Amino acid sequence: MSAVHSFVLHPFARKDKERPNVDIRIIGVLGAGQMGSGIAQLAAAAEYDVRLCDASLAQAEVGRGKIDAVLGRQVEKGKMEDAARKALVARIKPVATPADFADCDLVVEAATENVTLKLELFRACDAAMKKGAILASNTSSISLTKLAAATKRPPEVIGMHFMNPPPLMKLVEIVRAIQTSEETFKDTVAVAHKMGKTTTVSNDAPGFLVNRILIPMLCEACFALQEGVGSAEDIDTGAKLGLNHPMGPLELSDLIGLDTVLAIADVLYRDIGDDKYRAPTNLRNLVAAGWLGRKTKRGFYTYDDKGQKAGRA
Ligand code: NAD
């Protein structure tokens, strides 16, 4: 699949002649939640060997189990051979800690959107990974430049922002830290293309491009609901039928995870410093209650065990 950008040398990029040529064959994925498990599935489908890690080995195994279940449904529908499902799942090895990423050529961090946690995980990955291996983050909003500075490999740090759900969404937004080398950029774009994705490029700014556009719209929908301008259903139906969006902003927020939406909004507000990015109270309250959307079966709407919308919360 072709990229929608050209390889223009980033103004801050430097040629890193020190970096050994890394043939990317083994990909580590850190975080086995909805994004990490989707990224692991994509990587295995592109015939990379995958190391899948979460806060514990048991959670990584649960992540691989979810991938197996998703693929099992594809087999039931006749969209995949059972042998292909088994081969794909066999390429994913659950591991216990980032220390198990020593043989990885690329690690994609996809843990909870929290800067303190990501800095800690970046340091742990950096310590374990071999020289020249690329350390990417799927962060939705956190500064890649800050994450890169916490490591001993700033030229090999980059943003690989997959969309939700990763196997279905066509885009990977590549985010360049100011330290990212041209080689790292090219190799990362090549991996995204091998996974069948189209890439766009963003420089390192709060929310990058996609969430800089999306999150203010999601928050505005929350404000409209909070002020009683209309019901949740009318807000979502308005966006779907009036704007031709495939999902309304409140149901999309539930899909993304309200904790993630709030975390991104808080980064935009703090790092850009404009009041227009402030998060609405109803969103903050739902997160405080632990009602995080589909992943907890309750957010703006309620969901059944299969993740189907059951009603209004
Ligand atoms: P999630 O809540 O589904 O998964 C987060 C995972 O991180 C969990 O499995 C959790 O156990 C794990 N984790 C927490 N602490 C950890 C630790 N110390 N070590 C290892 N793993 C740990 O969240 P998600 O939606 O998969 O989001 C993950 C990342 O992807 C975030 O940075 C988010 O901003 C980004 N992202 C999310 C979306 C979306 O729509 N949800 C889209 C693009 C990017």
Coordinates of C-alpha atoms and ligand atoms in Angstrom, one line a residue:
M1 CA 0.0 0.0 0.0
S2 CA 1.4 3.4 -0.9
A3 CA 2.2 6.1 1.5
V4 CA 0.4 9.4 1.3
H5 CA 3.6 11.3 1.9
S6 CA 7.0 11.4 0.5
F7 CA 10.3 10.9 2.3
V8 CA 11.1 14.5 2.9
L9 CA 14.1 14.9 5.3
H10 CA 12.7 16.2 8.6
P11 CA 14.3 19.5 9.5
F12 CA 15.7 18.1 12.8
A13 CA 16.5 14.6 11.6
R14 CA 20.1 13.6 11.5
K15 CA 21.9 10.7 9.7
D16 CA 22.9 8.2 12.3
K17 CA 25.8 6.4 10.9
E18 CA 26.3 4.5 14.2
R19 CA 23.1 2.5 13.8
P20 CA 23.7 -1.1 12.8
N21 CA 21.5 -2.1 9.9
V22 CA 18.6 -3.9 11.6
D23 CA 16.6 -6.4 9.6
I24 CA 13.2 -6.3 11.3
R25 CA 12.0 -9.9 12.0
I26 CA 11.0 -10.0 15.6
I27 CA 8.5 -7.4 17.0
G28 CA 7.8 -6.9 20.7
V29 CA 4.4 -5.5 21.8
L30 CA 4.2 -4.0 25.3
G31 CA 0.6 -3.8 26.5
A32 CA -1.9 -6.5 25.5
G33 CA -5.1 -4.5 25.8
Q34 CA -7.4 -3.6 22.9
M35 CA -4.6 -1.8 20.9
G36 CA -1.6 -4.0 21.9
S37 CA -3.5 -7.3 21.1
G38 CA -4.6 -5.8 17.7
I39 CA -1.0 -4.7 16.9
A40 CA 0.3 -8.2 17.9
Q41 CA -2.3 -9.8 15.6
L42 CA -1.3 -7.5 12.7
A43 CA 2.4 -8.1 13.2
A44 CA 1.9 -11.9 13.3
A45 CA -0.3 -11.7 10.2
A46 CA 2.6 -9.9 8.4
E47 CA 4.7 -12.9 9.4
Y48 CA 6.8 -11.2 12.1
D49 CA 7.6 -13.3 15.2
V50 CA 5.9 -11.5 18.1
R51 CA 6.7 -11.2 21.8
L52 CA 3.6 -10.0 23.6
C53 CA 4.0 -8.5 27.1
D54 CA 1.7 -6.9 29.7
A55 CA 1.9 -6.2 33.4
S56 CA 2.2 -10.0 34.0
L57 CA 2.6 -13.1 32.0
A58 CA -1.0 -14.1 32.8
Q59 CA -2.3 -10.8 31.2
A60 CA -0.1 -11.4 28.1
E61 CA -1.6 -14.8 27.8
V62 CA -5.1 -13.4 28.1
G63 CA -4.2 -11.0 25.3
R64 CA -3.1 -13.8 23.1
G65 CA -6.3 -15.7 24.0
K66 CA -8.4 -12.7 22.8
I67 CA -6.5 -12.7 19.5
D68 CA -7.2 -16.5 19.1
A69 CA -10.9 -15.9 19.9
V70 CA -11.2 -13.1 17.3
L71 CA -9.5 -15.3 14.7
G72 CA -11.7 -18.2 15.7
R73 CA -14.8 -16.1 14.7
Q74 CA -13.1 -15.4 11.3
V75 CA -12.7 -19.2 10.9
E76 CA -16.4 -19.8 11.8
K77 CA -17.4 -17.2 9.2
G78 CA -15.3 -19.0 6.5
K79 CA -13.0 -16.0 6.2
M80 CA -9.9 -17.8 7.4
E81 CA -8.5 -21.3 7.4
D82 CA -8.1 -22.9 10.8
A83 CA -4.5 -23.8 9.9
A84 CA -3.8 -20.1 9.2
R85 CA -5.3 -19.2 12.6
K86 CA -3.1 -21.7 14.4
A87 CA 0.0 -20.6 12.5
L88 CA -0.7 -16.9 13.3
V89 CA -1.3 -17.5 17.0
A90 CA 1.8 -19.7 17.2
R91 CA 3.9 -16.8 16.0
I92 CA 2.8 -14.8 19.2
K93 CA 4.8 -15.7 22.3
P94 CA 3.5 -14.2 25.6
V95 CA 6.4 -13.0 27.8
A96 CA 6.6 -11.8 31.4
T97 CA 8.5 -8.5 31.3
P98 CA 10.2 -6.0 29.0
A99 CA 13.5 -7.8 29.8
D100 CA 12.2 -10.5 27.4
F101 CA 12.5 -8.1 24.5
A102 CA 16.3 -8.6 24.1
D103 CA 15.9 -10.3 20.7
C104 CA 13.4 -7.9 19.3
D105 CA 14.3 -5.6 16.4
L106 CA 11.3 -3.3 17.0
V107 CA 9.1 -2.9 20.1
V108 CA 5.8 -1.1 20.0
E109 CA 4.7 0.1 23.4
A110 CA 0.9 0.1 23.7
A111 CA 0.3 0.3 27.5
T112 CA -2.1 2.7 29.3
E113 CA -1.9 6.4 28.3
N114 CA 0.0 7.7 31.3
V115 CA 3.3 9.6 30.9
T116 CA 4.9 8.3 34.2
L117 CA 4.1 4.7 33.2
K118 CA 5.4 5.1 29.7
L119 CA 8.6 6.7 30.8
E120 CA 9.2 3.8 33.2
L121 CA 8.4 1.3 30.5
F122 CA 10.6 3.0 27.9
R123 CA 13.6 2.9 30.3
A124 CA 12.9 -0.8 30.9
C125 CA 12.7 -1.6 27.2
D126 CA 15.8 0.5 26.4
A127 CA 17.8 -1.4 29.0
A128 CA 16.8 -4.8 27.6
M129 CA 16.8 -4.1 23.8
K130 CA 19.8 -4.6 21.5
K131 CA 21.7 -1.7 20.0
G132 CA 20.0 -0.2 16.9
A133 CA 16.6 -1.8 17.7
I134 CA 13.7 0.6 17.3
L135 CA 11.5 1.6 20.2
A136 CA 8.1 2.9 19.1
S137 CA 5.1 4.1 21.1
N138 CA 1.4 3.8 20.1
T139 CA 0.7 6.8 22.4
S140 CA -2.2 8.9 21.4
S141 CA -0.8 12.2 22.6
I142 CA 2.4 11.9 24.8
S143 CA 5.5 13.7 23.5
L144 CA 7.8 11.2 21.7
T145 CA 10.6 13.7 22.2
K146 CA 10.2 13.3 26.0
L147 CA 10.0 9.5 25.7
A148 CA 13.1 9.5 23.5
A149 CA 15.0 11.6 26.0
A150 CA 14.4 9.0 28.7
T151 CA 16.4 6.4 26.7
K152 CA 19.9 5.9 25.5
R153 CA 18.6 5.5 21.9
P154 CA 16.8 8.7 21.1
P155 CA 17.5 8.3 17.3
E156 CA 15.7 5.0 17.4
V157 CA 12.5 6.3 19.1
I158 CA 9.4 7.0 17.1
G159 CA 5.6 7.1 17.3
M160 CA 3.6 4.4 15.6
H161 CA 0.1 5.5 16.2
F162 CA -2.3 2.7 15.1
M163 CA -6.0 3.3 15.0
N164 CA -8.7 1.3 16.8
P165 CA -9.2 -1.5 16.0
P166 CA -5.7 -2.0 14.5
P167 CA -6.5 -4.9 12.2
L168 CA -9.3 -3.0 10.5
M169 CA -8.2 0.6 10.4
K170 CA -6.1 1.5 7.4
L171 CA -4.0 4.3 8.9
V172 CA -0.8 4.3 11.0
E173 CA 0.2 7.9 11.9
I174 CA 4.0 8.0 12.1
V175 CA 5.2 10.6 14.7
R176 CA 8.8 11.9 14.5
A177 CA 10.4 12.9 17.8
I178 CA 12.9 15.7 17.1
Q179 CA 15.7 13.1 17.8
T180 CA 14.3 10.4 15.4
S181 CA 16.8 9.5 12.7
E182 CA 15.9 9.2 9.0
E183 CA 16.8 5.4 9.1
T184 CA 14.4 4.8 12.0
F185 CA 11.7 6.7 10.2
K186 CA 12.2 4.7 6.9
D187 CA 12.4 1.4 8.6
T188 CA 9.2 2.1 10.7
V189 CA 7.3 3.2 7.7
A190 CA 8.4 0.0 5.9
V191 CA 7.0 -2.1 8.8
A192 CA 3.7 -0.3 8.7
H193 CA 3.5 -0.9 4.9
K194 CA 4.3 -4.5 5.4
M195 CA 1.3 -4.7 7.7
G196 CA -0.8 -3.4 4.9
K197 CA -1.3 0.1 6.3
T198 CA -1.2 3.6 4.8
T199 CA 1.0 6.0 6.7
T200 CA 0.8 9.7 7.4
V201 CA 3.5 11.7 9.2
S202 CA 3.2 14.1 12.1
N203 CA 5.8 16.1 13.8
D204 CA 5.8 15.8 17.6
A205 CA 3.1 18.1 18.9
P206 CA 0.3 17.4 21.4
G207 CA -2.2 14.9 19.9
F208 CA -0.2 14.8 16.7
L209 CA -2.6 15.3 13.7
V210 CA -5.4 12.8 14.2
N211 CA -6.2 13.4 17.8
R212 CA -5.6 17.2 17.5
I213 CA -8.6 17.1 15.2
L214 CA -10.6 14.3 16.9
I215 CA -10.5 15.0 20.6
P216 CA -11.9 18.5 20.6
M217 CA -14.9 17.2 18.6
L218 CA -15.4 14.3 21.1
C219 CA -15.2 16.7 24.0
E220 CA -17.6 19.1 22.3
A221 CA -20.2 16.3 22.0
C222 CA -19.7 15.7 25.8
F223 CA -20.3 19.4 26.5
A224 CA -23.4 19.4 24.3
L225 CA -24.8 16.4 26.3
Q226 CA -23.8 18.0 29.6
E227 CA -25.6 21.2 28.7
G228 CA -28.7 19.4 27.7
V229 CA -28.6 20.5 24.1
G230 CA -29.7 17.1 23.0
S231 CA -29.7 13.4 23.9
A232 CA -26.8 11.0 23.4
E233 CA -28.7 9.2 20.7
D234 CA -29.4 12.5 18.9
I235 CA -25.8 13.6 19.1
D236 CA -24.6 10.3 17.7
T237 CA -27.3 10.1 15.0
G238 CA -26.6 13.7 14.0
A239 CA -22.9 12.9 13.4
K240 CA -23.7 9.7 11.5
L241 CA -26.5 10.9 9.3
G242 CA -25.7 14.6 9.2
L243 CA -21.9 14.4 8.8
N244 CA -21.5 10.9 7.3
H245 CA -19.4 9.7 10.2
P246 CA -19.4 5.9 10.6
M247 CA -19.9 6.3 14.4
G248 CA -21.2 9.1 16.6
P249 CA -18.8 10.9 18.9
L250 CA -20.1 9.5 22.1
E251 CA -20.2 5.9 20.9
L252 CA -16.7 6.4 19.4
S253 CA -15.5 7.7 22.8
D254 CA -16.9 4.5 24.4
L255 CA -15.0 2.5 21.8
I256 CA -11.7 4.3 22.3
G257 CA -12.0 4.1 26.2
L258 CA -13.1 7.2 28.2
D259 CA -9.9 7.0 30.3
T260 CA -7.9 7.3 27.0
V261 CA -10.0 10.2 25.7
L262 CA -9.7 12.1 29.0
A263 CA -5.9 11.5 29.1
I264 CA -5.5 12.8 25.6
A265 CA -7.7 15.9 26.4
D266 CA -5.6 16.6 29.5
V267 CA -2.4 16.5 27.4
L268 CA -3.8 18.8 24.8
Y269 CA -5.1 21.3 27.5
R270 CA -1.8 21.2 29.5
D271 CA 0.6 21.3 26.6
I272 CA -1.2 23.7 24.3
G273 CA -2.5 25.8 27.1
D274 CA -5.7 26.9 25.5
D275 CA -9.0 26.7 27.4
K276 CA -10.7 25.3 24.3
Y277 CA -9.1 21.9 25.0
R278 CA -10.4 21.6 28.6
A279 CA -12.1 18.3 29.4
P280 CA -15.8 18.2 30.2
T281 CA -17.0 17.3 33.7
N282 CA -19.3 14.5 32.6
L283 CA -16.3 12.7 30.9
R284 CA -14.1 13.2 34.0
N285 CA -16.9 11.8 36.2
L286 CA -17.5 8.7 34.1
V287 CA -13.7 8.0 34.3
A288 CA -13.7 8.6 38.1
A289 CA -16.6 6.1 38.4
G290 CA -14.6 3.5 36.4
W291 CA -17.2 3.5 33.6
L292 CA -14.7 3.6 30.8
G293 CA -16.9 2.6 27.8
R294 CA -17.0 -0.7 26.0
K295 CA -14.1 -2.2 27.8
T296 CA -15.9 -2.0 31.2
K297 CA -19.4 -2.5 29.5
R298 CA -20.6 1.0 30.6
G299 CA -19.8 4.5 29.5
F300 CA -22.2 6.8 27.7
Y301 CA -24.0 3.6 26.7
T302 CA -24.1 0.1 28.2
Y303 CA -22.7 -3.0 26.4
D304 CA -23.4 -6.7 26.5
D305 CA -20.8 -9.5 26.9
K306 CA -20.1 -9.4 23.1
G307 CA -19.4 -5.6 23.2
Q308 CA -22.7 -4.9 21.4
K309 CA -24.5 -1.7 22.5
A310 CA -27.3 -2.7 25.0
G311 CA -28.8 0.8 25.9
R312 CA -28.2 4.2 27.4
A313 CA -26.3 4.2 30.7
Ligands
NAD1 P1 -6.2 -0.7 27.3 O1 -6.7 -0.2 28.6 O2 -7.1 -1.6 26.5 O3 -4.9 -1.5 27.4 C1 -3.8 -1.0 28.1 C2 -2.9 -2.2 28.6 O4 -1.7 -1.7 29.2 C3 -3.6 -3.1 29.6 O5 -3.7 -4.4 29.1 C4 -2.8 -2.9 30.8 O6 -2.8 -4.1 31.6 C5 -1.4 -2.6 30.2 N1 -0.5 -2.1 31.2 C6 -0.7 -1.3 32.2 N2 0.4 -1.1 33.0 C7 1.3 -1.9 32.4 C8 2.7 -2.2 32.7 N3 3.3 -1.7 33.8 N4 3.4 -3.0 31.9 C9 2.8 -3.6 30.8 N5 1.5 -3.4 30.5 C10 0.8 -2.5 31.3 O7 -5.8 0.6 26.4 P2 -5.6 0.7 24.8 O8 -6.9 1.3 24.3 O9 -5.1 -0.6 24.3 O10 -4.5 1.9 24.8 C11 -3.2 1.6 24.8 C12 -2.4 2.7 24.2 O11 -2.8 2.9 22.8 C13 -2.5 4.1 24.9 O12 -1.3 4.7 24.8 C14 -3.6 4.7 24.0 O13 -3.5 6.1 24.1 C15 -3.2 4.2 22.6 N6 -4.2 4.3 21.6 C16 -5.5 3.9 21.9 C17 -6.5 4.0 21.0 C18 -7.9 3.6 21.3 O14 -8.8 3.9 20.5 N7 -8.2 3.0 22.4 C19 -6.2 4.4 19.7 C20 -4.8 4.7 19.3 C21 -3.9 4.6 20.3

